[in-house]
JSON list of C-alpha atoms in Angstrom, two decimals:
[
{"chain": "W", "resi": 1, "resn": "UNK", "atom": "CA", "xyz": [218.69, 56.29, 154.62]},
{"chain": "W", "resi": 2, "resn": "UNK", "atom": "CA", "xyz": [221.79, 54.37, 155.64]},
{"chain": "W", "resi": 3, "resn": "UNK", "atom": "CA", "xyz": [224.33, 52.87, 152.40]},
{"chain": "W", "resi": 4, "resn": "UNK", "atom": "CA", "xyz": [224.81, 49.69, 150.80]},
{"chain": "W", "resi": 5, "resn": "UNK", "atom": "CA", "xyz": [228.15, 49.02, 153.22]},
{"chain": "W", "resi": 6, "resn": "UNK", "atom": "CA", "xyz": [226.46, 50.37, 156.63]},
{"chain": "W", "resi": 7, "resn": "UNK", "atom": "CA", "xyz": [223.64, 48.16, 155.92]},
{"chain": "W", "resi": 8, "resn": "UNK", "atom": "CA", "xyz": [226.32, 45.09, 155.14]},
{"chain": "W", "resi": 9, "resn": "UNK", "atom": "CA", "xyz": [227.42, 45.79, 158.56]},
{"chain": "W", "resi": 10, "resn": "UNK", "atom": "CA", "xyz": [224.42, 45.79, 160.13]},
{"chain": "W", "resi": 11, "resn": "UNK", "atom": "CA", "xyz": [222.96, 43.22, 159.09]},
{"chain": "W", "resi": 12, "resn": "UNK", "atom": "CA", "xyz": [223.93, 39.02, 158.49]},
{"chain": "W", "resi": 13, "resn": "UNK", "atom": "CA", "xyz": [224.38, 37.94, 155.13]},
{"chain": "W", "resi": 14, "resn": "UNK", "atom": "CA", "xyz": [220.77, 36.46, 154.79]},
{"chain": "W", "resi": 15, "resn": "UNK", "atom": "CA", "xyz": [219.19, 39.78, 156.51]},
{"chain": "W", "resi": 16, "resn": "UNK", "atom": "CA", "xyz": [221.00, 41.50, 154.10]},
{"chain": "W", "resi": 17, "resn": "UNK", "atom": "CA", "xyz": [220.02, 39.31, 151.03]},
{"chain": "W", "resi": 18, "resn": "UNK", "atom": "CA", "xyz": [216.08, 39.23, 152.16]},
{"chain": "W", "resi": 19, "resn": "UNK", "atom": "CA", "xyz": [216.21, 42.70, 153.38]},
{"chain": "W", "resi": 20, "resn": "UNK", "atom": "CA", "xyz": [217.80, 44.97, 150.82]},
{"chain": "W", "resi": 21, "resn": "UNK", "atom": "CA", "xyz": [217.93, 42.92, 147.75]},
{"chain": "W", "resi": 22, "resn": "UNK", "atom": "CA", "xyz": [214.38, 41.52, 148.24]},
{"chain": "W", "resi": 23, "resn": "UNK", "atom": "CA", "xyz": [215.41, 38.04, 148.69]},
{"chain": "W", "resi": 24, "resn": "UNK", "atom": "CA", "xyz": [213.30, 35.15, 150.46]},
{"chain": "W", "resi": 25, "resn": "UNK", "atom": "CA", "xyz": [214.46, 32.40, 153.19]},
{"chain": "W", "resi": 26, "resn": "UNK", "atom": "CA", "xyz": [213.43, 28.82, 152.40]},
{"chain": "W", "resi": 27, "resn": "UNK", "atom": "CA", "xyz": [209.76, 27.88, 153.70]},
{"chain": "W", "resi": 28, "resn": "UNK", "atom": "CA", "xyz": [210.08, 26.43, 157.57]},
{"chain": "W", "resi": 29, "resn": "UNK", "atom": "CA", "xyz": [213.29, 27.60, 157.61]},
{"chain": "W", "resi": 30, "resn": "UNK", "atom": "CA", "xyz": [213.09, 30.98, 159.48]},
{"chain": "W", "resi": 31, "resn": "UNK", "atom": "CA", "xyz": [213.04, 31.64, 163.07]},
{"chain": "W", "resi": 32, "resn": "UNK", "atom": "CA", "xyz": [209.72, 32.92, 163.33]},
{"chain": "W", "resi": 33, "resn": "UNK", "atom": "CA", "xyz": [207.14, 30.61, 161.08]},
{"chain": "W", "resi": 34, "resn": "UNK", "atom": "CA", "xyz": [205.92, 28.82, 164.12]},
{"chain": "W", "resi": 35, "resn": "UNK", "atom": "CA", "xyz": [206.47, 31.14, 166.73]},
{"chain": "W", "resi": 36, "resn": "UNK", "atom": "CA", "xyz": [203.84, 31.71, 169.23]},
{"chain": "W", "resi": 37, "resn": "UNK", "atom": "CA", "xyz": [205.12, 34.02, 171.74]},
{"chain": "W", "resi": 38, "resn": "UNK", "atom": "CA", "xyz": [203.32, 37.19, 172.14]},
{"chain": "W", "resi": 39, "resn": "UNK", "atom": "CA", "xyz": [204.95, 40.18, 171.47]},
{"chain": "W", "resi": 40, "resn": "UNK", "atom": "CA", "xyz": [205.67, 43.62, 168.60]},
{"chain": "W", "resi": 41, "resn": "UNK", "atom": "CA", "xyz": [207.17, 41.86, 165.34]},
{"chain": "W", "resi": 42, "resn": "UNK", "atom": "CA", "xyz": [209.77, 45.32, 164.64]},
{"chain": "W", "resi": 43, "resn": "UNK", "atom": "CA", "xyz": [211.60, 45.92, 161.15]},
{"chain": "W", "resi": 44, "resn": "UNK", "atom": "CA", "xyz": [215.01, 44.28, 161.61]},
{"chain": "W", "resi": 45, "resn": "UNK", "atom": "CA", "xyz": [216.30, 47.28, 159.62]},
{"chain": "W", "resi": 46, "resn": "UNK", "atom": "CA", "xyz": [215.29, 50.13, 161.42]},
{"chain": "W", "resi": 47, "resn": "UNK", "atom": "CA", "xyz": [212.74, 48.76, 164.62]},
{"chain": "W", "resi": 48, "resn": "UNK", "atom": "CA", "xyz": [209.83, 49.86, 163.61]},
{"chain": "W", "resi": 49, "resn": "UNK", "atom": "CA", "xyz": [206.60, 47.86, 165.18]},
{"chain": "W", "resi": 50, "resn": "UNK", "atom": "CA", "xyz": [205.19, 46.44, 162.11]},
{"chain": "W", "resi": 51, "resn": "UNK", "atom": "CA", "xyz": [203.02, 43.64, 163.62]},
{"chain": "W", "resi": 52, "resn": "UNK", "atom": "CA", "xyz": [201.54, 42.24, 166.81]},
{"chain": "W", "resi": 53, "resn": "UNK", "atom": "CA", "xyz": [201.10, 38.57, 168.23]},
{"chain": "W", "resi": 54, "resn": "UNK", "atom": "CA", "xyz": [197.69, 38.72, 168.26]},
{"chain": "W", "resi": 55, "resn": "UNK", "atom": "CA", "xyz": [197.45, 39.24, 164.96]},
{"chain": "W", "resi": 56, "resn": "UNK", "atom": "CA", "xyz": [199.74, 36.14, 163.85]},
{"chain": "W", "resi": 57, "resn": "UNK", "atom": "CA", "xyz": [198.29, 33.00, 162.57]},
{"chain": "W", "resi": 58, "resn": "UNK", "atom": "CA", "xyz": [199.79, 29.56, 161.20]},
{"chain": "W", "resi": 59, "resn": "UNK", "atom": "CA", "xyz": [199.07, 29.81, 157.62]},
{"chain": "W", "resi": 60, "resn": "UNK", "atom": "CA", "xyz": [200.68, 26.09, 156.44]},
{"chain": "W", "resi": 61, "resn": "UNK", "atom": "CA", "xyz": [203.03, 27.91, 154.26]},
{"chain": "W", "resi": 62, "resn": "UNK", "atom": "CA", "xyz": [206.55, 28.08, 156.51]},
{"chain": "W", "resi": 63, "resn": "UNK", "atom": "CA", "xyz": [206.88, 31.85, 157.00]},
{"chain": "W", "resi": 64, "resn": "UNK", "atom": "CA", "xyz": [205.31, 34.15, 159.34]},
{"chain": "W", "resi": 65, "resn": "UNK", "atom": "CA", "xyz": [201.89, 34.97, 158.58]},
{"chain": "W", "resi": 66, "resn": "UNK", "atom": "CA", "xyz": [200.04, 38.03, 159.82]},
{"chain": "W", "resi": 67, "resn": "UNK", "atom": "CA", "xyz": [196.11, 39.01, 158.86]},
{"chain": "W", "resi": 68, "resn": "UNK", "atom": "CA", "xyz": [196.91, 42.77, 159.36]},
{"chain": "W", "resi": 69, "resn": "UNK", "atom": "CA", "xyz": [199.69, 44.94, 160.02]},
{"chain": "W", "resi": 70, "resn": "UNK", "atom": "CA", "xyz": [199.95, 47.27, 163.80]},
{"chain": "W", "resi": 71, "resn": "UNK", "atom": "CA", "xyz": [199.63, 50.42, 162.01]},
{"chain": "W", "resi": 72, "resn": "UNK", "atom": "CA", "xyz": [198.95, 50.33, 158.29]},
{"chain": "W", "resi": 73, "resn": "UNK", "atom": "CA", "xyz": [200.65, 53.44, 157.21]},
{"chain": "W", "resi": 74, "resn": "UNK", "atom": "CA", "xyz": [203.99, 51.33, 158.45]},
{"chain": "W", "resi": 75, "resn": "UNK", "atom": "CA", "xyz": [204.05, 49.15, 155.32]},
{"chain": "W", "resi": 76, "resn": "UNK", "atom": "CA", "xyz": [204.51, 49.82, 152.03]},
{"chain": "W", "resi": 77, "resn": "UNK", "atom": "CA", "xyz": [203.22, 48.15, 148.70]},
{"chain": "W", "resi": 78, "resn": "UNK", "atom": "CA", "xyz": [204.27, 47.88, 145.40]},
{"chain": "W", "resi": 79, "resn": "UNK", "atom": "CA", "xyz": [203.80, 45.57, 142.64]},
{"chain": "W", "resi": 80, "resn": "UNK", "atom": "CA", "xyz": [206.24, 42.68, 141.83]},
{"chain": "W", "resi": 81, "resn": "UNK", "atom": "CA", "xyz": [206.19, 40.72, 138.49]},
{"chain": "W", "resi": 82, "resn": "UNK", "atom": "CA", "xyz": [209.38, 39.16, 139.41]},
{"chain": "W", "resi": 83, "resn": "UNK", "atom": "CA", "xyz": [209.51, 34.97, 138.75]},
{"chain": "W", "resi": 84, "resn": "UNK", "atom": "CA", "xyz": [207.06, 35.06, 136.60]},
{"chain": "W", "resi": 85, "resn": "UNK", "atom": "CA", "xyz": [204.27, 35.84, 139.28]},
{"chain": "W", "resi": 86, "resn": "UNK", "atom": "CA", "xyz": [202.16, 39.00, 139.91]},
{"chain": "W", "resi": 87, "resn": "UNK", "atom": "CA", "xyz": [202.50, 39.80, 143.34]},
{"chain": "W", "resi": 88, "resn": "UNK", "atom": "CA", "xyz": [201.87, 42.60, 145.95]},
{"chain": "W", "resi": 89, "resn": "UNK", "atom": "CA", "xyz": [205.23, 42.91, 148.24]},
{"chain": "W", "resi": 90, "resn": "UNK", "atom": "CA", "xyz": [205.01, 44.50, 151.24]},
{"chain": "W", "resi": 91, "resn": "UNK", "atom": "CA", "xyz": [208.52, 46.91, 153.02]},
{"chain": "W", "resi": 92, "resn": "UNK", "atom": "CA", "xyz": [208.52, 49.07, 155.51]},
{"chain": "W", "resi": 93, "resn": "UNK", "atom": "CA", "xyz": [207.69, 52.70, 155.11]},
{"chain": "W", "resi": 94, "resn": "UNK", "atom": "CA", "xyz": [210.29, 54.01, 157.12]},
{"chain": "W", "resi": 95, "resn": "UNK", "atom": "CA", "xyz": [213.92, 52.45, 155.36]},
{"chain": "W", "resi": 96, "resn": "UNK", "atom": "CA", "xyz": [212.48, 50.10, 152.46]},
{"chain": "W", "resi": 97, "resn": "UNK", "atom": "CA", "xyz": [213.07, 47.03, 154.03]},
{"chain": "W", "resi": 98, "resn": "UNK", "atom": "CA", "xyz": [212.04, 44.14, 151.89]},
{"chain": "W", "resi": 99, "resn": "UNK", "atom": "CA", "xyz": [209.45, 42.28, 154.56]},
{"chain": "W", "resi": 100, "resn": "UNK", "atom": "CA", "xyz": [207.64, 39.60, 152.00]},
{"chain": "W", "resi": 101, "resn": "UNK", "atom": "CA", "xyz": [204.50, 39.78, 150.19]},
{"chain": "W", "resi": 102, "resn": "UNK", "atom": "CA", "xyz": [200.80, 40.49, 151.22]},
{"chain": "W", "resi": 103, "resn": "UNK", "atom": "CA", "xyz": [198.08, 37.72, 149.81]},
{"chain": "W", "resi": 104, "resn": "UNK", "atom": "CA", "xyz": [194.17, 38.05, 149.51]},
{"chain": "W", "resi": 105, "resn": "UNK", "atom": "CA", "xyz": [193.54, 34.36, 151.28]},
{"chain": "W", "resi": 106, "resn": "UNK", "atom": "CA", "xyz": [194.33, 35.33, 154.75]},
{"chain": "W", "resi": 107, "resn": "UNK", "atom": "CA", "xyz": [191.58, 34.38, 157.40]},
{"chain": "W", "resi": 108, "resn": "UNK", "atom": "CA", "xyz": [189.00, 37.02, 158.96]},
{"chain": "W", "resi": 109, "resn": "UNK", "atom": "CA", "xyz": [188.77, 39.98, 159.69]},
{"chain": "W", "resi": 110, "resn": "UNK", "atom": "CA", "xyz": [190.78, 41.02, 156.66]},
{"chain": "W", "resi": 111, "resn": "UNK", "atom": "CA", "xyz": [191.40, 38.33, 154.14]},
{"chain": "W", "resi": 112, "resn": "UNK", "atom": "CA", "xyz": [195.07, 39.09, 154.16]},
{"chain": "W", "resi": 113, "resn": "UNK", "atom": "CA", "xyz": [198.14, 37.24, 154.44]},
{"chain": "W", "resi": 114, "resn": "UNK", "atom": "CA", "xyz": [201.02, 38.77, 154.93]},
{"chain": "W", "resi": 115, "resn": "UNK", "atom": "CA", "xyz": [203.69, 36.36, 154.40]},
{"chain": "W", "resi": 116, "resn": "UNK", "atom": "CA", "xyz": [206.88, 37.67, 156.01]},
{"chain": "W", "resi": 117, "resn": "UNK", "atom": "CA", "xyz": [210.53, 36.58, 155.74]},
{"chain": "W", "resi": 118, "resn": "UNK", "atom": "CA", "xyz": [211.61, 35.78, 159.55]},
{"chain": "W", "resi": 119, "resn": "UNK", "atom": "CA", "xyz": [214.86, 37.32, 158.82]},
{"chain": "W", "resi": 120, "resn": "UNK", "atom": "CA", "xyz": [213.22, 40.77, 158.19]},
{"chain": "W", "resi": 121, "resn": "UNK", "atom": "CA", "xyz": [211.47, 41.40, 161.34]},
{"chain": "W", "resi": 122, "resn": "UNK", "atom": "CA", "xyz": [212.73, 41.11, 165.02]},
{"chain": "W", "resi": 123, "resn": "UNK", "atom": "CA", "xyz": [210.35, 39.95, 168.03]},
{"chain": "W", "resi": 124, "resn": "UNK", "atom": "CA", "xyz": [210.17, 42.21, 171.06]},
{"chain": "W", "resi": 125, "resn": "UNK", "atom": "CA", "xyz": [208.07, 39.51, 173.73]},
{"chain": "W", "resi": 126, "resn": "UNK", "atom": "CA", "xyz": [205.76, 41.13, 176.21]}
]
């Protein structure tokens, strides 16, 4: 696990505010929310594939929105009570990288919608 100050220089000042202190990008805002290009969505912290194209889908609310992640063991959950809301936000297993938060009114198969902050995640295009 890398420190507060490698991470800092990693990482812009808003992939450092979403990503490690759990902070979100304005709605529409983001580089990905209406992205189409097919490709491996990877952890901007440490590139690990944490969701496909395929499974992508515009959900109307201005970030990225996935129905399920590549490999489920990849993200982590936890509970967040933070603005008042209860919430279920979603980081990757591998450095704890803030990604978003995961919703039950996602489309088929799953239900799910995991609403990620653009600045989190990287796109590798096929």
């Amino acid at each position: 696990m890398e420190n507060n100050e490698n991470w800092r220089e990693k990482l812009s000042r808003q992939e450092y505010a979403v990503c490690r202190e759990k902070g979100t990008e304005p709605a529409f805002s983001g580089e990905y929310w209406d992205t189409k290009d097919e490709g491996s969505y990877t952890c901007k912290c440490c590139g690990e594939v944490l969701f496909l194209s395929d499974s992508k889908f515009d959900s109307g609310c201005g970030w990225p929105s996935f129905f399920q992640p590549a490999d489920a063991p990849k993200i982590r959950e936890a509970r967040d009570t933070t603005h008042g809301m209860l919430r279920v936000e979603v980081m990757c297993d591998n450095c704890g990288s803030h990604l978003g938060h995961v919703f039950e009114d996602g489309p088929a198969p799953t239900g799910l919608r995991y609403c990620i902050n653009s600045a989190s995640i990287s796109l590798d295009k096929k």
